[in-house]
Tab-separated table of C-alpha atoms in Angstrom:
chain	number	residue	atom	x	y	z
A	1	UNK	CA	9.643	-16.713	-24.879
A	2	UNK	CA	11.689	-14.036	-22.919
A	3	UNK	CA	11.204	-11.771	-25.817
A	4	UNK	CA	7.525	-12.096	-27.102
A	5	UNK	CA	6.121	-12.143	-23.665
A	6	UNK	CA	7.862	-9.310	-22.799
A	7	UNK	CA	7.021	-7.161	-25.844
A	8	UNK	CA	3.096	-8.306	-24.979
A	9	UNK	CA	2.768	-6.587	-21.879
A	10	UNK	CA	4.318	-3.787	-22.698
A	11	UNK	CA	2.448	-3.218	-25.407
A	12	UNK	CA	-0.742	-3.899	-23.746
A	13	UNK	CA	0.701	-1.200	-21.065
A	14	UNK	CA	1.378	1.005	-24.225
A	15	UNK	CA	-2.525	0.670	-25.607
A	16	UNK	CA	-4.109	1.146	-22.016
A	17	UNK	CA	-1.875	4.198	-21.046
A	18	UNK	CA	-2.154	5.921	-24.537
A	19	UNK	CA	-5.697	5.582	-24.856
A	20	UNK	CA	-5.264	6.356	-28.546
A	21	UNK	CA	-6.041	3.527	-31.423
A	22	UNK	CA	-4.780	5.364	-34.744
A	23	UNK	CA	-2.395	3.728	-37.235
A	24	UNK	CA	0.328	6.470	-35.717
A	25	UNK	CA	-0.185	5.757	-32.188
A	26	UNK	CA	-0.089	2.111	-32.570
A	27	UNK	CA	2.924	1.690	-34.576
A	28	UNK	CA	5.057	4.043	-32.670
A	29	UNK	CA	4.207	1.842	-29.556
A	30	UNK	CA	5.279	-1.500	-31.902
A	31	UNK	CA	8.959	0.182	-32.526
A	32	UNK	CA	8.946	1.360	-29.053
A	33	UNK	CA	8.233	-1.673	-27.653
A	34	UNK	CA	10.362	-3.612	-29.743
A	35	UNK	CA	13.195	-1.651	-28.667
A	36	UNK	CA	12.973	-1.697	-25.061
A	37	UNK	CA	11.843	-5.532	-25.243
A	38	UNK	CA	15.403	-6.041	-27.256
A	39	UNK	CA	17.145	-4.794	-24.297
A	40	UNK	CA	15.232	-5.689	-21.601
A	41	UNK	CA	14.089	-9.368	-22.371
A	42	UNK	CA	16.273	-11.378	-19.897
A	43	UNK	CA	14.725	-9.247	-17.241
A	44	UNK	CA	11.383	-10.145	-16.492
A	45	UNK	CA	11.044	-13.908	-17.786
A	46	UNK	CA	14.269	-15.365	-15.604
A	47	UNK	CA	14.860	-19.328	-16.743
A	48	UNK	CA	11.329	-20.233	-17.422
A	49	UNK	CA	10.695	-23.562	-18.117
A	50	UNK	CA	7.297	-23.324	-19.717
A	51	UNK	CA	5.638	-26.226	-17.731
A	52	UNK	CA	1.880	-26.334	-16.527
A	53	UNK	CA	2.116	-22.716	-16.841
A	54	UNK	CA	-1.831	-22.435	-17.413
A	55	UNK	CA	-2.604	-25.037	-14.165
A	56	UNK	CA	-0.158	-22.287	-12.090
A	57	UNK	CA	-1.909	-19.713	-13.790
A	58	UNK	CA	-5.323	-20.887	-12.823
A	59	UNK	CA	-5.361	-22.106	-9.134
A	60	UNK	CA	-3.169	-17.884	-8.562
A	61	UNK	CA	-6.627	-16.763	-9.309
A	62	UNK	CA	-8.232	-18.495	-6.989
A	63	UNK	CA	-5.540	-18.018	-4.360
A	64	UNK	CA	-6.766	-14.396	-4.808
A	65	UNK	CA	-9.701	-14.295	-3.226
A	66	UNK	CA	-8.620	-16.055	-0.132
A	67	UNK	CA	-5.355	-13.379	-0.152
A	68	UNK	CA	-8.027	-10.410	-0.397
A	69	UNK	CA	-10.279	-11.657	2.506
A	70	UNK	CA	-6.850	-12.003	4.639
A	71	UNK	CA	-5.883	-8.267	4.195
A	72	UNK	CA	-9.122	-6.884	4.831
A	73	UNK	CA	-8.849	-8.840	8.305
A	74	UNK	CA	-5.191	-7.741	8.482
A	75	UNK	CA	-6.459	-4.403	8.281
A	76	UNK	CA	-9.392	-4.397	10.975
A	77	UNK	CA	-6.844	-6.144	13.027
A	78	UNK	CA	-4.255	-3.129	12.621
A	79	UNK	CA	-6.768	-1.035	13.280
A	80	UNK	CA	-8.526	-2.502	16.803
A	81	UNK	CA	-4.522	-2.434	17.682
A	82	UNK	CA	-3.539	1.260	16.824
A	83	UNK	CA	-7.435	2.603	18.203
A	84	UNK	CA	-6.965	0.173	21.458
A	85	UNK	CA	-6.225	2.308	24.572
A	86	UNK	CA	-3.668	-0.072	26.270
A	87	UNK	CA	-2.310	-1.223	23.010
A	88	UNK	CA	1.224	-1.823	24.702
A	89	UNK	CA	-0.019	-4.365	26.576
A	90	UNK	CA	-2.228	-6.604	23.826
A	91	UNK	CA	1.445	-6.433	21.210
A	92	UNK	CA	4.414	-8.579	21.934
A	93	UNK	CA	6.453	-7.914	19.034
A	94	UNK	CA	9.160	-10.664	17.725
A	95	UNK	CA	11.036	-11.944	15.071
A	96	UNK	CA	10.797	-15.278	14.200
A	97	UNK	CA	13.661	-17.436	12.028
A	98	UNK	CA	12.076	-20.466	10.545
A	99	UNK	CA	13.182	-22.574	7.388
A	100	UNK	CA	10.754	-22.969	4.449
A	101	UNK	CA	10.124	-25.329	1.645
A	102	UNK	CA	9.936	-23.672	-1.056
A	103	UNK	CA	12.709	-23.004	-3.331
A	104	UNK	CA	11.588	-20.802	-6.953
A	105	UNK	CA	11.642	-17.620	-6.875
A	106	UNK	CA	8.106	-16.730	-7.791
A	107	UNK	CA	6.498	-18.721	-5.133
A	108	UNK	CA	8.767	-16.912	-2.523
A	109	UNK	CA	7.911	-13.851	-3.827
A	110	UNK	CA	3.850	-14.844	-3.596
A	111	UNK	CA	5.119	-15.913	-0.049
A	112	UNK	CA	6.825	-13.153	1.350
A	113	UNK	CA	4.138	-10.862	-0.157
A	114	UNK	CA	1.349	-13.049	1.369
A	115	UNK	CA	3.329	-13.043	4.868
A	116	UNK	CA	3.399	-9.295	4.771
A	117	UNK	CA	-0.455	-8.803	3.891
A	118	UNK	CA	-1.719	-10.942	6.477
A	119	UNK	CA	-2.841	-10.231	10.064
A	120	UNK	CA	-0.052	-9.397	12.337
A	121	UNK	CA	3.449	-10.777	10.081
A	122	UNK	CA	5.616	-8.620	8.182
A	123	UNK	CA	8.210	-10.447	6.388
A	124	UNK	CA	11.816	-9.226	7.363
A	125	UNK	CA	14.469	-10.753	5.286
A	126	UNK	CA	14.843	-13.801	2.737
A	127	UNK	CA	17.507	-15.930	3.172
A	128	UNK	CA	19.129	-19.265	1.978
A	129	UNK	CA	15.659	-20.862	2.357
A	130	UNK	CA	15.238	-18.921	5.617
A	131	UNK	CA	12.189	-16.435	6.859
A	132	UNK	CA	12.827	-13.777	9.280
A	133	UNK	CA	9.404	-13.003	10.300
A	134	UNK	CA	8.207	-9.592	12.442
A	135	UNK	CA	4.958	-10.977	14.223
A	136	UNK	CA	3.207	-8.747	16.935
A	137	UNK	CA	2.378	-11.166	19.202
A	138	UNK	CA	2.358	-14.754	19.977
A	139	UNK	CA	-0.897	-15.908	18.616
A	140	UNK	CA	-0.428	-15.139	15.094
A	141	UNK	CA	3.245	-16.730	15.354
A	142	UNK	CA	1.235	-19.631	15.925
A	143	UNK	CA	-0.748	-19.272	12.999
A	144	UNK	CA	1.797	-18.807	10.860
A	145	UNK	CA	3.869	-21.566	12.523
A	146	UNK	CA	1.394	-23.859	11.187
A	147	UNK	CA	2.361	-24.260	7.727
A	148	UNK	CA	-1.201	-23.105	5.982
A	149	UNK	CA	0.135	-20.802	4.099
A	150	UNK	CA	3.015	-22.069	3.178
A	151	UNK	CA	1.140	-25.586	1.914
A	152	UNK	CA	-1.231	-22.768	-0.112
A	153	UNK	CA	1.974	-21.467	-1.990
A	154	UNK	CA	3.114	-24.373	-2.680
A	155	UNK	CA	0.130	-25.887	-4.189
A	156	UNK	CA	-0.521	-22.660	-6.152
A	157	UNK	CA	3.004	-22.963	-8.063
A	158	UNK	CA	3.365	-26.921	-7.869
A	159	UNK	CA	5.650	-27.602	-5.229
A	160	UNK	CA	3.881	-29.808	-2.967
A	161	UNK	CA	5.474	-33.030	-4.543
A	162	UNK	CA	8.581	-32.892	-2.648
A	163	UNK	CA	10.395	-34.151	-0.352
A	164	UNK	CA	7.711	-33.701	2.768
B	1	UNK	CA	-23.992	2.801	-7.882
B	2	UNK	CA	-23.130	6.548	-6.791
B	3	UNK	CA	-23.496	4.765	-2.657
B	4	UNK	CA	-21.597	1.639	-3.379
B	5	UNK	CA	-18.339	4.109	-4.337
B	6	UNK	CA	-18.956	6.558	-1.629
B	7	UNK	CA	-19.143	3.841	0.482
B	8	UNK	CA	-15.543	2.596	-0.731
B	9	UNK	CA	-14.185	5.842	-0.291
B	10	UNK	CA	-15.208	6.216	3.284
B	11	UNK	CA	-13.753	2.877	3.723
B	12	UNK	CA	-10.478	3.549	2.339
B	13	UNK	CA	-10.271	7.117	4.414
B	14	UNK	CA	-10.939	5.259	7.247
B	15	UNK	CA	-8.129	2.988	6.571
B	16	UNK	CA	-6.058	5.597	5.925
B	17	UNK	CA	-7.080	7.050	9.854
B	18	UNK	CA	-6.177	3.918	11.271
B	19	UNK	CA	-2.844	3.940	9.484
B	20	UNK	CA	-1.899	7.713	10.339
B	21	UNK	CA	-2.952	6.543	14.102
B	22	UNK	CA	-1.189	3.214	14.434
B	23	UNK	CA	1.863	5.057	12.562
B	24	UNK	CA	1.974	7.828	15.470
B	25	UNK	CA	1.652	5.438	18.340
B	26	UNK	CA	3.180	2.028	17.882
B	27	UNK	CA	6.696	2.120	19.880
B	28	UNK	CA	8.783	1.063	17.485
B	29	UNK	CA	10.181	0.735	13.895
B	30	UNK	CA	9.044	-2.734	13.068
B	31	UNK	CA	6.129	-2.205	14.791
B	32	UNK	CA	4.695	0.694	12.722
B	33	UNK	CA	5.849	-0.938	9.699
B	34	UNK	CA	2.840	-3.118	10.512
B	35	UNK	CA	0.422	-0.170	10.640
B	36	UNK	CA	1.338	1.335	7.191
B	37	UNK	CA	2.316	-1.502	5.018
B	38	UNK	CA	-1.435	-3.165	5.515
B	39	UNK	CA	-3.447	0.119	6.474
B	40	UNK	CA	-2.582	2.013	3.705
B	41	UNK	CA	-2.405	-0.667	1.060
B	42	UNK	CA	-5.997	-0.945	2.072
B	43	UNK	CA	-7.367	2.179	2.169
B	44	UNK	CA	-5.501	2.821	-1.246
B	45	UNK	CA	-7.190	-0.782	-2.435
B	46	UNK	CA	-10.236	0.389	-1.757
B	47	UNK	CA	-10.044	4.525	-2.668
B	48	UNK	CA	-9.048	3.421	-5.837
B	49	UNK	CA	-11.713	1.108	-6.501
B	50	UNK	CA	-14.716	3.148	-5.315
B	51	UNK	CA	-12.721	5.771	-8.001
B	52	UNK	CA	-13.175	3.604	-10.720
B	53	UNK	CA	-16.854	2.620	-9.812
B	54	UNK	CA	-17.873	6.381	-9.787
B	55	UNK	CA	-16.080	6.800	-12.982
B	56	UNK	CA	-17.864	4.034	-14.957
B	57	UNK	CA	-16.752	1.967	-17.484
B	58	UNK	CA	-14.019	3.225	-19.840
B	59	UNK	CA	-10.063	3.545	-20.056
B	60	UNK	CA	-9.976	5.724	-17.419
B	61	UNK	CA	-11.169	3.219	-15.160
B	62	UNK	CA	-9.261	0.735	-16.326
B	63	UNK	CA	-6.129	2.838	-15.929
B	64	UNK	CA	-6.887	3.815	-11.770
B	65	UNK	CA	-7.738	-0.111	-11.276
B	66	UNK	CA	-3.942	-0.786	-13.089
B	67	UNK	CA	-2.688	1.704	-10.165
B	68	UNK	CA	-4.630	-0.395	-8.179
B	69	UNK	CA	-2.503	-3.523	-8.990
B	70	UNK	CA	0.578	-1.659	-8.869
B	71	UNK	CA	-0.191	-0.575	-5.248
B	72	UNK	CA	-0.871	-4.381	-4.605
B	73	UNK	CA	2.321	-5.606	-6.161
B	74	UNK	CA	4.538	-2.459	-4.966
B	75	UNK	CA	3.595	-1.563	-1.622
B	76	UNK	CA	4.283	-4.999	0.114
B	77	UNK	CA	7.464	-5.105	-1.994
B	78	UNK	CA	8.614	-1.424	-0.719
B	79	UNK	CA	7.987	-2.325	3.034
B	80	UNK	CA	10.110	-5.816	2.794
B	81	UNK	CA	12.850	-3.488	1.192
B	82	UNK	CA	12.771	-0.850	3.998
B	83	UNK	CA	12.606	-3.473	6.840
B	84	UNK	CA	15.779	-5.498	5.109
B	85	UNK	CA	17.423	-2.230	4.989
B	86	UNK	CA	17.171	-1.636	8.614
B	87	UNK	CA	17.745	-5.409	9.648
B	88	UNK	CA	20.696	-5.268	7.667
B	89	UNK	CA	22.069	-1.878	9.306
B	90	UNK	CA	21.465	-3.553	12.920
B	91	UNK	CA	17.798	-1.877	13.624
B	92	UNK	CA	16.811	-3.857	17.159
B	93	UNK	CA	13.344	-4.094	17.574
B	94	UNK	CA	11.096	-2.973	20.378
B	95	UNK	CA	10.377	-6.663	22.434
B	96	UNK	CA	9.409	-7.085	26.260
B	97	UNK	CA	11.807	-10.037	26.742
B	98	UNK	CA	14.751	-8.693	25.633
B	99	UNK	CA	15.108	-11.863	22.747
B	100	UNK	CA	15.143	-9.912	19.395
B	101	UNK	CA	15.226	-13.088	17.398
B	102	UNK	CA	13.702	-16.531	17.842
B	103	UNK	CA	14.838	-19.524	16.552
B	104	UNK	CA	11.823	-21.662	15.379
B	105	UNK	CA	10.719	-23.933	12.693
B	106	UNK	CA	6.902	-25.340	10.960
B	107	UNK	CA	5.166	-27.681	13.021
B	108	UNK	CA	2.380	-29.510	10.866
B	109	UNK	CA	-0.806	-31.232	12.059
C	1	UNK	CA	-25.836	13.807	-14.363
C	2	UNK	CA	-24.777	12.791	-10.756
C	3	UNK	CA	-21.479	13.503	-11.381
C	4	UNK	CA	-21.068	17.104	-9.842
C	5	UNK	CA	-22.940	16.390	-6.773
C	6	UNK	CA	-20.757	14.348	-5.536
C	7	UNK	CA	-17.610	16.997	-5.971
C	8	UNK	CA	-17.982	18.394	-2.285
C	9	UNK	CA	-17.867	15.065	-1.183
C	10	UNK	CA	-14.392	14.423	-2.984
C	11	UNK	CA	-13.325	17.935	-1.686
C	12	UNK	CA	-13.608	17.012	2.124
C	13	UNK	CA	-12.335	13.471	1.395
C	14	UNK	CA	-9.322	14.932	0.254
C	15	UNK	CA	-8.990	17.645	3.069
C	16	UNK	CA	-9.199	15.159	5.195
C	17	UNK	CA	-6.070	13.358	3.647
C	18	UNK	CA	-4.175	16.430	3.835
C	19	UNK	CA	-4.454	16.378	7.256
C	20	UNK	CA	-3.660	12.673	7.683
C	21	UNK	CA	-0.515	13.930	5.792
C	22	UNK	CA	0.016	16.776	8.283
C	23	UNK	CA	0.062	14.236	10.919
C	24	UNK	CA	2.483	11.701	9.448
C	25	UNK	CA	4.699	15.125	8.620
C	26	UNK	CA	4.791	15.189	12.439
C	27	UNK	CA	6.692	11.799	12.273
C	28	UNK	CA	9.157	12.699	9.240
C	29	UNK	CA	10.049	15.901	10.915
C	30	UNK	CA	10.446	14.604	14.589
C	31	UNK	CA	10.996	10.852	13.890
C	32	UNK	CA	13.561	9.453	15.836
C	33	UNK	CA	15.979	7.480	13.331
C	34	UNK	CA	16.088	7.653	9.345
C	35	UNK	CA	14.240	4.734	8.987
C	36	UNK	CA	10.899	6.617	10.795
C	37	UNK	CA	11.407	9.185	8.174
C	38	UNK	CA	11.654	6.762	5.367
C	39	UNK	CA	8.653	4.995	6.286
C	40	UNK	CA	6.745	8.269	6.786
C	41	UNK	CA	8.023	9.760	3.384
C	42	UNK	CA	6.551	6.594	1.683
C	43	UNK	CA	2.988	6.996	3.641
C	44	UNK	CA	2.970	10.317	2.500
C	45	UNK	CA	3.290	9.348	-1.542
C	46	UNK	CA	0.515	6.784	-1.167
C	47	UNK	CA	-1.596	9.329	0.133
C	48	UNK	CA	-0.304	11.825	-2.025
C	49	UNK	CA	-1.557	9.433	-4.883
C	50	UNK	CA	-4.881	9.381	-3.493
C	51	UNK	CA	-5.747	12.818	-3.045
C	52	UNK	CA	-4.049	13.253	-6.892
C	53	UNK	CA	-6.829	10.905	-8.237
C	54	UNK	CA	-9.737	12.877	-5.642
C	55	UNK	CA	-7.596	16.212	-7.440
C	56	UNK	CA	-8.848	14.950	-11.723
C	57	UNK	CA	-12.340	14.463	-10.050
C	58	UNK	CA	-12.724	17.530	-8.482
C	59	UNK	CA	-11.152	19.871	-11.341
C	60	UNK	CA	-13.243	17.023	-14.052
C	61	UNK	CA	-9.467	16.366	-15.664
C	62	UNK	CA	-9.387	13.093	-14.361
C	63	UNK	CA	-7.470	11.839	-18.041
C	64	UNK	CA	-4.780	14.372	-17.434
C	65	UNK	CA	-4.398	13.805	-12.770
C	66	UNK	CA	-4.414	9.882	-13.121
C	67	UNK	CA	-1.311	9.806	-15.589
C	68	UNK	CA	-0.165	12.381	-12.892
C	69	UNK	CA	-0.809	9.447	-10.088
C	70	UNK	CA	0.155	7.039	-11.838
C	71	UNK	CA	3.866	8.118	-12.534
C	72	UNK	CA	3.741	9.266	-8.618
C	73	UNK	CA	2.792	5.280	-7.616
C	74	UNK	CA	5.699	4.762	-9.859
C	75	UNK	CA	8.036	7.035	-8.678
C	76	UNK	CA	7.253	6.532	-4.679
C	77	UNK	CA	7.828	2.883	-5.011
C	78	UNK	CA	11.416	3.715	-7.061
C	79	UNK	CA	12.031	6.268	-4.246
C	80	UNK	CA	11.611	3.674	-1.489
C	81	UNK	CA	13.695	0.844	-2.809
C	82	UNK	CA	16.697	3.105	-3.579
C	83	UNK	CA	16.871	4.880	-0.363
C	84	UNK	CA	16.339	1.638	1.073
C	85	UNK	CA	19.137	-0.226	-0.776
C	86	UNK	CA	21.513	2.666	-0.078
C	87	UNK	CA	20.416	2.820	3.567
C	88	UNK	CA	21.283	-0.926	4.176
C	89	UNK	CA	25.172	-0.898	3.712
C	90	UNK	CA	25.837	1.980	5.185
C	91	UNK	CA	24.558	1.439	8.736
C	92	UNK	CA	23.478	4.515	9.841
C	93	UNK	CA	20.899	5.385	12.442
């Protein structure tokens, strides 16, 4: 697993950045690949256990969307708040500790990326199942307080069957 | 076609504006982390993408959208690593209170 | 056929970057700790990486500038996370 899938998308990297589709081309890229996959295999694909990989798979693209939509708001929010005259009154800037649920790697990964592209929370630090969380003011602390997100992630990678 | 990717552009250099101006005038560290990690993921986001629909459909394309993704996957990643980096080395952000960090925890409905 | 009227368009889109860059330059050369001049160093490749891509358009190399912009998304992001893992140990402001 750690190997094949590996050497796939690097070689698909290798075909879309050569551009080139010649015998010479394409079996260079095969060695090439081969080699770095050899030494790099335990890298990328860390102790997957190949389960409902294609329901995972399928409900991250159509997290997408919804992630999209949030930083284009995250953005016209950033912007009303730099182009605001009396912007140091509107921000009260925090940070927030607050324990999560979620305990692979990927999903906090898809979490603390999702925190950071969102209106108003940057994500800090990661921590024996703790968030420190920069928010700029109280309202979206709220928002984020809420659990949404958090219920999103774990539905997307299949951790909502837990404990609570 | 030619509008819909000059009309991405101007929406990414705007982005970019609102980045460069947030960047300058936010107080503090933390704060103008906010201002570039989302600005300029955006206005990058959408540069490249008007890019790609002047271009057309070829490799080309396909490459500028794969810097695309990268800028997605990277940028979010780069801004968590500076603001650890600072956290770590005792960085105290800009607050009116005085309370640099709140203890707090996930209240569901 | 509408491909080279659109080239002055590119050409003031990417003046105008340059002088975003000028102004976050104001913040790497002034900024008060490190960490402002990290930040602004890492603003600066993004847009760097734009006006690279606006560059191939305008010049009509675009197969040659985007593996140029490419390898600078690459490098900027390598750039950021090993000044930042040096920076946090060390503790200075």
């Amino acid at each position: 697993m750690g190997f094949s899938g590996t050497f796939i998308i690097l070689y698909i990297f290798w075909i879309i950045l050569s551009g080139r589709f010649d015998y010479f081309h394409l079996s260079l890229g095969i060695i090439s690949c081969a080699i770095v996959a050899y030494a790099s295999h335990d890298l990328l694909f860390k102790e997957t256990k190949a389960k409902n990989v294609h329901t995972q798979f399928i409900r991250f693209v159509k997290y997408l969307p919804w992630l999209i939509y949030q930083i284009i708001l995250a953005g016209i929010y950033v912007t009303y708040l730099a182009l605001h005259p009396r912007m140091s009154m509107l921000i009260d800037p925090h940070i927030i500790r607050f324990k999560t649920k979620l305990k692979k790697d990927p999903s906090l990964f898809t979490f603390g990326n999702s925190i950071t592209l969102t209106p108003g929370t940057i994500t800090v630090l990661i921590e024996e199942g703790y968030f420190y969380v920069h928010t700029i003011d109280k309202k979206v602390a709220e928002g984020l307080l809420t659990g949404q997100m958090e219920d999103k992630v774990a539905h997307v990678f299949m951790e909502d069957h837990g404990e609570d | 076609m030619y509008i819909v990717s000059i009309l991405f552009i101007l929406a990414g250099t705007f982005f970019f504006f609102s980045g460069t101006i947030g960047f300058l005038r936010f107080p503090d560290f933390y704060t103008r982390m906010h201002a570039t990690g989302k600005c300029d993921t955006l206005g990058a986001l959408f540069s490249l993408t008007g890019m790609a629909l002047y271009n057309g459909f070829s490799l080309i394309s396909l490459k500028i959208l794969l810097i695309a993704v990268l800028v997605f996957l990277t940028s979010p990643t780069g801004t968590h690593a500076i603001l650890r980096g600072a956290f770590d080395s005792g960085v105290k952000p800009w607050t009116k209170d005085g309370k640099s960090v709140i203890d707090t925890q996930v209240r569901r409905k | 056929m509408g491909k080279i009227e659109l080239e002055g368009f590119f050409l003031i889109n990417s003046l105008i970057l340059g002088l975003f860059v000028l102004l976050c330059l104001y913040r790497v050369v002034f900024g008060p700790t490190l960490f402002n001049r990290l930040i602004g160093a890492n603003v600066i490749g993004t847009k760097t990486l734009i006006i690279l891509a606006l560059m191939g358009f305008i010049y009509r190399r675009i197969e040659m500038f985007i593996d140029i912009s490419l390898v600078y998304a690459l490098l900027n992001f390598i750039v950021t996370l090993a000044a930042a893992k040096y920076l946090q140990r060390k503790g200075v402001l």
